[in-house]
mmCIF file with all atom_site columns, C-alpha atoms in Angstrom:
data_model
loop_
_atom_site.group_PDB
_atom_site.id
_atom_site.type_symbol
_atom_site.label_atom_id
_atom_site.label_alt_id
_atom_site.label_comp_id
_atom_site.label_asym_id
_atom_site.label_entity_id
_atom_site.label_seq_id
_atom_site.pdbx_PDB_ins_code
_atom_site.Cartn_x
_atom_site.Cartn_y
_atom_site.Cartn_z
_atom_site.occupancy
_atom_site.B_iso_or_equiv
_atom_site.pdbx_formal_charge
_atom_site.auth_seq_id
_atom_site.auth_comp_id
_atom_site.auth_asym_id
_atom_site.auth_atom_id
_atom_site.pdbx_PDB_model_num
ATOM 1   C CA . UNK A 1 1   ? -9.631  -4.110  -15.961 1.00 52.00 ? 28  UNK A CA 1
ATOM 2   C CA . UNK A 1 2   ? -13.387 -4.002  -16.062 1.00 59.00 ? 29  UNK A CA 1
ATOM 3   C CA . UNK A 1 3   ? -15.375 -6.768  -17.695 1.00 57.00 ? 30  UNK A CA 1
ATOM 4   C CA . UNK A 1 4   ? -17.165 -5.919  -20.895 1.00 58.00 ? 31  UNK A CA 1
ATOM 5   C CA . UNK A 1 5   ? -20.992 -5.883  -20.895 1.00 57.00 ? 32  UNK A CA 1
ATOM 6   C CA . UNK A 1 6   ? -22.598 -9.101  -22.042 1.00 57.00 ? 33  UNK A CA 1
ATOM 7   C CA . UNK A 1 7   ? -24.501 -7.424  -24.857 1.00 55.00 ? 34  UNK A CA 1
ATOM 8   C CA . UNK A 1 8   ? -27.956 -7.339  -23.290 1.00 57.00 ? 35  UNK A CA 1
ATOM 9   C CA . UNK A 1 9   ? -29.790 -4.757  -21.240 1.00 63.00 ? 36  UNK A CA 1
ATOM 10  C CA . UNK A 1 10  ? -29.505 -4.927  -17.481 1.00 66.00 ? 37  UNK A CA 1
ATOM 11  C CA . UNK A 1 11  ? -32.597 -4.749  -15.348 1.00 72.00 ? 38  UNK A CA 1
ATOM 12  C CA . UNK A 1 12  ? -32.027 -1.779  -13.009 1.00 76.00 ? 39  UNK A CA 1
ATOM 13  C CA . UNK A 1 13  ? -34.123 -3.475  -10.321 1.00 80.00 ? 40  UNK A CA 1
ATOM 14  C CA . UNK A 1 14  ? -31.292 -5.970  -9.782  1.00 82.00 ? 41  UNK A CA 1
ATOM 15  C CA . UNK A 1 15  ? -28.554 -3.371  -9.509  1.00 83.00 ? 42  UNK A CA 1
ATOM 16  C CA . UNK A 1 16  ? -28.805 -3.135  -5.712  1.00 86.00 ? 43  UNK A CA 1
ATOM 17  C CA . UNK A 1 17  ? -28.874 -6.911  -5.332  1.00 87.00 ? 44  UNK A CA 1
ATOM 18  C CA . UNK A 1 18  ? -25.855 -7.273  -7.613  1.00 85.00 ? 45  UNK A CA 1
ATOM 19  C CA . UNK A 1 19  ? -23.962 -4.656  -5.599  1.00 88.00 ? 46  UNK A CA 1
ATOM 20  C CA . UNK A 1 20  ? -24.796 -6.462  -2.339  1.00 92.00 ? 47  UNK A CA 1
ATOM 21  C CA . UNK A 1 21  ? -23.615 -9.768  -3.799  1.00 91.00 ? 48  UNK A CA 1
ATOM 22  C CA . UNK A 1 22  ? -20.358 -8.091  -4.799  1.00 91.00 ? 49  UNK A CA 1
ATOM 23  C CA . UNK A 1 23  ? -19.912 -6.684  -1.275  1.00 94.00 ? 50  UNK A CA 1
ATOM 24  C CA . UNK A 1 24  ? -20.648 -10.120 0.222   1.00 96.00 ? 51  UNK A CA 1
ATOM 25  C CA . UNK A 1 25  ? -18.012 -11.665 -2.046  1.00 95.00 ? 52  UNK A CA 1
ATOM 26  C CA . UNK A 1 26  ? -15.468 -9.067  -0.931  1.00 95.00 ? 53  UNK A CA 1
ATOM 27  C CA . UNK A 1 27  ? -16.260 -9.772  2.730   1.00 96.00 ? 54  UNK A CA 1
ATOM 28  C CA . UNK A 1 28  ? -15.886 -13.508 2.110   1.00 97.00 ? 55  UNK A CA 1
ATOM 29  C CA . UNK A 1 29  ? -12.490 -12.862 0.513   1.00 96.00 ? 56  UNK A CA 1
ATOM 30  C CA . UNK A 1 30  ? -11.417 -10.818 3.539   1.00 95.00 ? 57  UNK A CA 1
ATOM 31  C CA . UNK A 1 31  ? -12.606 -13.603 5.833   1.00 94.00 ? 58  UNK A CA 1
ATOM 32  C CA . UNK A 1 32  ? -10.619 -16.185 3.854   1.00 93.00 ? 59  UNK A CA 1
ATOM 33  C CA . UNK A 1 33  ? -7.545  -13.964 4.104   1.00 92.00 ? 60  UNK A CA 1
ATOM 34  C CA . UNK A 1 34  ? -7.905  -13.541 7.875   1.00 91.00 ? 61  UNK A CA 1
ATOM 35  C CA . UNK A 1 35  ? -8.450  -17.267 8.382   1.00 90.00 ? 62  UNK A CA 1
ATOM 36  C CA . UNK A 1 36  ? -4.899  -17.885 7.226   1.00 89.00 ? 63  UNK A CA 1
ATOM 37  C CA . UNK A 1 37  ? -3.680  -15.936 10.262  1.00 81.00 ? 64  UNK A CA 1
ATOM 38  C CA . UNK A 1 38  ? -5.347  -18.534 12.447  1.00 83.00 ? 65  UNK A CA 1
ATOM 39  C CA . UNK A 1 39  ? -2.867  -21.026 11.006  1.00 85.00 ? 66  UNK A CA 1
ATOM 40  C CA . UNK A 1 40  ? -0.082  -19.058 12.712  1.00 80.00 ? 67  UNK A CA 1
ATOM 41  C CA . UNK A 1 41  ? -1.607  -19.765 16.121  1.00 79.00 ? 68  UNK A CA 1
ATOM 42  C CA . UNK A 1 42  ? -1.799  -23.470 15.302  1.00 84.00 ? 69  UNK A CA 1
ATOM 43  C CA . UNK A 1 43  ? 1.794   -23.481 14.095  1.00 84.00 ? 70  UNK A CA 1
ATOM 44  C CA . UNK A 1 44  ? 2.954   -21.904 17.367  1.00 82.00 ? 71  UNK A CA 1
ATOM 45  C CA . UNK A 1 45  ? 2.757   -25.373 18.906  1.00 86.00 ? 72  UNK A CA 1
ATOM 46  C CA . UNK A 1 46  ? 6.082   -26.084 17.191  1.00 86.00 ? 73  UNK A CA 1
ATOM 47  C CA . UNK A 1 47  ? 8.983   -24.488 19.131  1.00 84.00 ? 74  UNK A CA 1
ATOM 48  C CA . UNK A 1 48  ? 10.474  -22.598 16.170  1.00 82.00 ? 75  UNK A CA 1
ATOM 49  C CA . UNK A 1 49  ? 7.134   -21.049 15.278  1.00 84.00 ? 76  UNK A CA 1
ATOM 50  C CA . UNK A 1 50  ? 6.427   -20.299 18.939  1.00 85.00 ? 77  UNK A CA 1
ATOM 51  C CA . UNK A 1 51  ? 9.605   -18.222 19.056  1.00 85.00 ? 78  UNK A CA 1
ATOM 52  C CA . UNK A 1 52  ? 8.422   -16.258 16.018  1.00 82.00 ? 79  UNK A CA 1
ATOM 53  C CA . UNK A 1 53  ? 4.957   -15.600 17.409  1.00 83.00 ? 80  UNK A CA 1
ATOM 54  C CA . UNK A 1 54  ? 6.329   -14.584 20.838  1.00 86.00 ? 81  UNK A CA 1
ATOM 55  C CA . UNK A 1 55  ? 8.796   -12.196 19.222  1.00 86.00 ? 82  UNK A CA 1
ATOM 56  C CA . UNK A 1 56  ? 6.092   -10.604 17.091  1.00 83.00 ? 83  UNK A CA 1
ATOM 57  C CA . UNK A 1 57  ? 3.760   -10.380 20.088  1.00 86.00 ? 84  UNK A CA 1
ATOM 58  C CA . UNK A 1 58  ? 6.422   -8.502  22.092  1.00 89.00 ? 85  UNK A CA 1
ATOM 59  C CA . UNK A 1 59  ? 7.204   -6.181  19.175  1.00 88.00 ? 86  UNK A CA 1
ATOM 60  C CA . UNK A 1 60  ? 3.621   -5.326  18.209  1.00 89.00 ? 87  UNK A CA 1
ATOM 61  C CA . UNK A 1 61  ? 3.374   -2.220  20.438  1.00 90.00 ? 88  UNK A CA 1
ATOM 62  C CA . UNK A 1 62  ? 6.529   -0.497  19.154  1.00 89.00 ? 89  UNK A CA 1
ATOM 63  C CA . UNK A 1 63  ? 5.684   -1.567  15.599  1.00 87.00 ? 90  UNK A CA 1
ATOM 64  C CA . UNK A 1 64  ? 2.250   0.057   15.785  1.00 91.00 ? 91  UNK A CA 1
ATOM 65  C CA . UNK A 1 65  ? 3.813   3.272   17.126  1.00 89.00 ? 92  UNK A CA 1
ATOM 66  C CA . UNK A 1 66  ? 6.379   3.188   14.366  1.00 87.00 ? 93  UNK A CA 1
ATOM 67  C CA . UNK A 1 67  ? 3.701   2.561   11.722  1.00 88.00 ? 94  UNK A CA 1
ATOM 68  C CA . UNK A 1 68  ? 1.871   5.687   12.879  1.00 90.00 ? 95  UNK A CA 1
ATOM 69  C CA . UNK A 1 69  ? 5.035   7.738   12.360  1.00 88.00 ? 96  UNK A CA 1
ATOM 70  C CA . UNK A 1 70  ? 5.606   6.086   8.981   1.00 88.00 ? 97  UNK A CA 1
ATOM 71  C CA . UNK A 1 71  ? 2.058   6.897   7.862   1.00 92.00 ? 98  UNK A CA 1
ATOM 72  C CA . UNK A 1 72  ? 2.555   10.575  8.723   1.00 93.00 ? 99  UNK A CA 1
ATOM 73  C CA . UNK A 1 73  ? 5.865   10.721  6.844   1.00 91.00 ? 100 UNK A CA 1
ATOM 74  C CA . UNK A 1 74  ? 4.440   8.759   3.914   1.00 93.00 ? 101 UNK A CA 1
ATOM 75  C CA . UNK A 1 75  ? 1.408   11.069  3.726   1.00 95.00 ? 102 UNK A CA 1
ATOM 76  C CA . UNK A 1 76  ? 3.750   14.071  3.638   1.00 94.00 ? 103 UNK A CA 1
ATOM 77  C CA . UNK A 1 77  ? 5.711   12.606  0.747   1.00 94.00 ? 104 UNK A CA 1
ATOM 78  C CA . UNK A 1 78  ? 2.524   11.641  -1.093  1.00 95.00 ? 105 UNK A CA 1
ATOM 79  C CA . UNK A 1 79  ? 1.166   15.163  -0.697  1.00 95.00 ? 106 UNK A CA 1
ATOM 80  C CA . UNK A 1 80  ? 4.446   16.718  -1.841  1.00 94.00 ? 107 UNK A CA 1
ATOM 81  C CA . UNK A 1 81  ? 4.580   14.497  -4.920  1.00 94.00 ? 108 UNK A CA 1
ATOM 82  C CA . UNK A 1 82  ? 0.922   15.204  -5.704  1.00 94.00 ? 109 UNK A CA 1
ATOM 83  C CA . UNK A 1 83  ? 1.460   18.956  -5.381  1.00 94.00 ? 110 UNK A CA 1
ATOM 84  C CA . UNK A 1 84  ? 4.500   18.955  -7.648  1.00 93.00 ? 111 UNK A CA 1
ATOM 85  C CA . UNK A 1 85  ? 3.384   16.482  -10.314 1.00 92.00 ? 112 UNK A CA 1
ATOM 86  C CA . UNK A 1 86  ? -0.438  16.605  -10.313 1.00 92.00 ? 113 UNK A CA 1
ATOM 87  C CA . UNK A 1 87  ? -0.635  18.512  -13.589 1.00 92.00 ? 114 UNK A CA 1
ATOM 88  C CA . UNK A 1 88  ? 2.381   16.885  -15.226 1.00 93.00 ? 115 UNK A CA 1
ATOM 89  C CA . UNK A 1 89  ? 2.191   13.156  -14.495 1.00 93.00 ? 116 UNK A CA 1
ATOM 90  C CA . UNK A 1 90  ? -0.965  11.040  -14.527 1.00 93.00 ? 117 UNK A CA 1
ATOM 91  C CA . UNK A 1 91  ? 0.361   8.771   -11.761 1.00 93.00 ? 118 UNK A CA 1
ATOM 92  C CA . UNK A 1 92  ? 0.390   11.695  -9.298  1.00 94.00 ? 119 UNK A CA 1
ATOM 93  C CA . UNK A 1 93  ? -2.899  13.362  -10.298 1.00 94.00 ? 120 UNK A CA 1
ATOM 94  C CA . UNK A 1 94  ? -4.527  12.930  -6.866  1.00 95.00 ? 121 UNK A CA 1
ATOM 95  C CA . UNK A 1 95  ? -3.342  12.226  -3.348  1.00 95.00 ? 122 UNK A CA 1
ATOM 96  C CA . UNK A 1 96  ? -4.566  8.635   -3.466  1.00 95.00 ? 123 UNK A CA 1
ATOM 97  C CA . UNK A 1 97  ? -2.967  8.041   -6.877  1.00 95.00 ? 124 UNK A CA 1
ATOM 98  C CA . UNK A 1 98  ? 0.252   9.582   -5.588  1.00 95.00 ? 125 UNK A CA 1
ATOM 99  C CA . UNK A 1 99  ? 0.174   7.306   -2.527  1.00 95.00 ? 126 UNK A CA 1
ATOM 100 C CA . UNK A 1 100 ? -0.373  4.240   -4.679  1.00 95.00 ? 127 UNK A CA 1
ATOM 101 C CA . UNK A 1 101 ? 2.452   5.255   -7.021  1.00 95.00 ? 128 UNK A CA 1
ATOM 102 C CA . UNK A 1 102 ? 4.829   5.771   -4.100  1.00 94.00 ? 129 UNK A CA 1
ATOM 103 C CA . UNK A 1 103 ? 3.921   2.354   -2.687  1.00 93.00 ? 130 UNK A CA 1
ATOM 104 C CA . UNK A 1 104 ? 4.649   0.845   -6.088  1.00 93.00 ? 131 UNK A CA 1
ATOM 105 C CA . UNK A 1 105 ? 7.978   2.662   -6.162  1.00 92.00 ? 132 UNK A CA 1
ATOM 106 C CA . UNK A 1 106 ? 8.954   0.942   -2.916  1.00 88.00 ? 133 UNK A CA 1
ATOM 107 C CA . UNK A 1 107 ? 8.563   -2.333  -4.787  1.00 88.00 ? 134 UNK A CA 1
ATOM 108 C CA . UNK A 1 108 ? 10.765  -1.101  -7.623  1.00 88.00 ? 135 UNK A CA 1
ATOM 109 C CA . UNK A 1 109 ? 8.036   -0.148  -10.099 1.00 91.00 ? 136 UNK A CA 1
ATOM 110 C CA . UNK A 1 110 ? 8.758   3.472   -11.015 1.00 89.00 ? 137 UNK A CA 1
ATOM 111 C CA . UNK A 1 111 ? 9.635   5.633   -13.996 1.00 90.00 ? 138 UNK A CA 1
ATOM 112 C CA . UNK A 1 112 ? 12.447  7.890   -12.832 1.00 91.00 ? 139 UNK A CA 1
ATOM 113 C CA . UNK A 1 113 ? 12.920  9.454   -16.279 1.00 92.00 ? 140 UNK A CA 1
ATOM 114 C CA . UNK A 1 114 ? 9.360   10.807  -16.321 1.00 93.00 ? 141 UNK A CA 1
ATOM 115 C CA . UNK A 1 115 ? 9.851   12.313  -12.843 1.00 90.00 ? 142 UNK A CA 1
ATOM 116 C CA . UNK A 1 116 ? 13.065  13.956  -13.972 1.00 92.00 ? 143 UNK A CA 1
ATOM 117 C CA . UNK A 1 117 ? 11.472  15.224  -17.195 1.00 93.00 ? 144 UNK A CA 1
ATOM 118 C CA . UNK A 1 118 ? 8.465   16.637  -15.355 1.00 92.00 ? 145 UNK A CA 1
ATOM 119 C CA . UNK A 1 119 ? 10.518  18.520  -12.769 1.00 91.00 ? 146 UNK A CA 1
ATOM 120 C CA . UNK A 1 120 ? 14.255  18.663  -13.366 1.00 92.00 ? 147 UNK A CA 1
ATOM 121 C CA . UNK A 1 121 ? 15.298  19.424  -9.760  1.00 93.00 ? 148 UNK A CA 1
ATOM 122 C CA . UNK A 1 122 ? 12.494  18.619  -7.314  1.00 90.00 ? 149 UNK A CA 1
ATOM 123 C CA . UNK A 1 123 ? 11.421  15.410  -9.026  1.00 89.00 ? 150 UNK A CA 1
ATOM 124 C CA . UNK A 1 124 ? 14.645  13.528  -8.409  1.00 91.00 ? 151 UNK A CA 1
ATOM 125 C CA . UNK A 1 125 ? 15.216  15.175  -5.007  1.00 92.00 ? 152 UNK A CA 1
ATOM 126 C CA . UNK A 1 126 ? 11.849  14.205  -3.501  1.00 90.00 ? 153 UNK A CA 1
ATOM 127 C CA . UNK A 1 127 ? 11.885  10.762  -5.064  1.00 91.00 ? 154 UNK A CA 1
ATOM 128 C CA . UNK A 1 128 ? 15.435  9.856   -4.013  1.00 92.00 ? 155 UNK A CA 1
ATOM 129 C CA . UNK A 1 129 ? 14.877  11.146  -0.484  1.00 93.00 ? 156 UNK A CA 1
ATOM 130 C CA . UNK A 1 130 ? 11.620  9.170   -0.226  1.00 92.00 ? 157 UNK A CA 1
ATOM 131 C CA . UNK A 1 131 ? 13.061  5.918   -1.549  1.00 90.00 ? 158 UNK A CA 1
ATOM 132 C CA . UNK A 1 132 ? 16.210  6.262   0.556   1.00 89.00 ? 159 UNK A CA 1
ATOM 133 C CA . UNK A 1 133 ? 14.254  7.042   3.699   1.00 88.00 ? 160 UNK A CA 1
ATOM 134 C CA . UNK A 1 134 ? 11.708  4.304   3.132   1.00 86.00 ? 161 UNK A CA 1
ATOM 135 C CA . UNK A 1 135 ? 14.072  1.566   2.029   1.00 84.00 ? 162 UNK A CA 1
ATOM 136 C CA . UNK A 1 136 ? 17.012  2.114   4.323   1.00 83.00 ? 163 UNK A CA 1
ATOM 137 C CA . UNK A 1 137 ? 15.971  3.999   7.433   1.00 82.00 ? 164 UNK A CA 1
ATOM 138 C CA . UNK A 1 138 ? 12.509  2.544   7.872   1.00 82.00 ? 165 UNK A CA 1
ATOM 139 C CA . UNK A 1 139 ? 13.476  -1.027  7.033   1.00 82.00 ? 166 UNK A CA 1
ATOM 140 C CA . UNK A 1 140 ? 16.403  -0.906  9.449   1.00 86.00 ? 167 UNK A CA 1
ATOM 141 C CA . UNK A 1 141 ? 14.219  0.609   12.163  1.00 86.00 ? 168 UNK A CA 1
ATOM 142 C CA . UNK A 1 142 ? 11.643  -2.164  11.795  1.00 84.00 ? 169 UNK A CA 1
ATOM 143 C CA . UNK A 1 143 ? 14.408  -4.768  11.982  1.00 86.00 ? 170 UNK A CA 1
ATOM 144 C CA . UNK A 1 144 ? 15.836  -3.084  15.094  1.00 87.00 ? 171 UNK A CA 1
ATOM 145 C CA . UNK A 1 145 ? 12.413  -3.057  16.788  1.00 84.00 ? 172 UNK A CA 1
ATOM 146 C CA . UNK A 1 146 ? 11.925  -6.751  16.105  1.00 82.00 ? 173 UNK A CA 1
ATOM 147 C CA . UNK A 1 147 ? 15.498  -7.618  17.105  1.00 85.00 ? 174 UNK A CA 1
ATOM 148 C CA . UNK A 1 148 ? 15.071  -5.702  20.364  1.00 84.00 ? 175 UNK A CA 1
ATOM 149 C CA . UNK A 1 149 ? 12.031  -7.783  21.244  1.00 73.00 ? 176 UNK A CA 1
#
C-alpha cells in the first residue's frame, strides 16, 4: 500500500533527490540481506554446518542448470495463464502479474473457483498441471540433486 500524501505541496526540485534516497535505501536493504549469507561462511567452522556448506557447494552447478530449465517451464506456464485469463481475471492481466500469481499459488495462495469459473476446462487443467509439476516433480528433482552431491 502506498502512503497517503502529508497534505502539503511537494517541491518538485526535491523529487530527484527523494528518488535517489529511496534507491539508496533499497541498496542498503539488499546489502543487509546479503550480509546474512556471510554468517553461513562463519558457521561452516562447526562440523555440521561445514557438511551443509560443502554439500551446497557441490550441488550449485546442477542446481543452476536445473533453475534455468525451471525458469523456461515457469515462463511457459505464466504465458499460457496470461493468454487464457488476461481478460477474465485481474490476477493474470499481464505476464508479470501472471508470474507473481503462479508463484503465490506455489505457496498455497490461490482461488481455484475463479479459475474454474473463468475457463471451465483449461483453467483447471493448466493450473493442476502447473501445481503438480512444480510441487512434486521439481521439488523431488531438487532434493535428488542435493542428495546426489
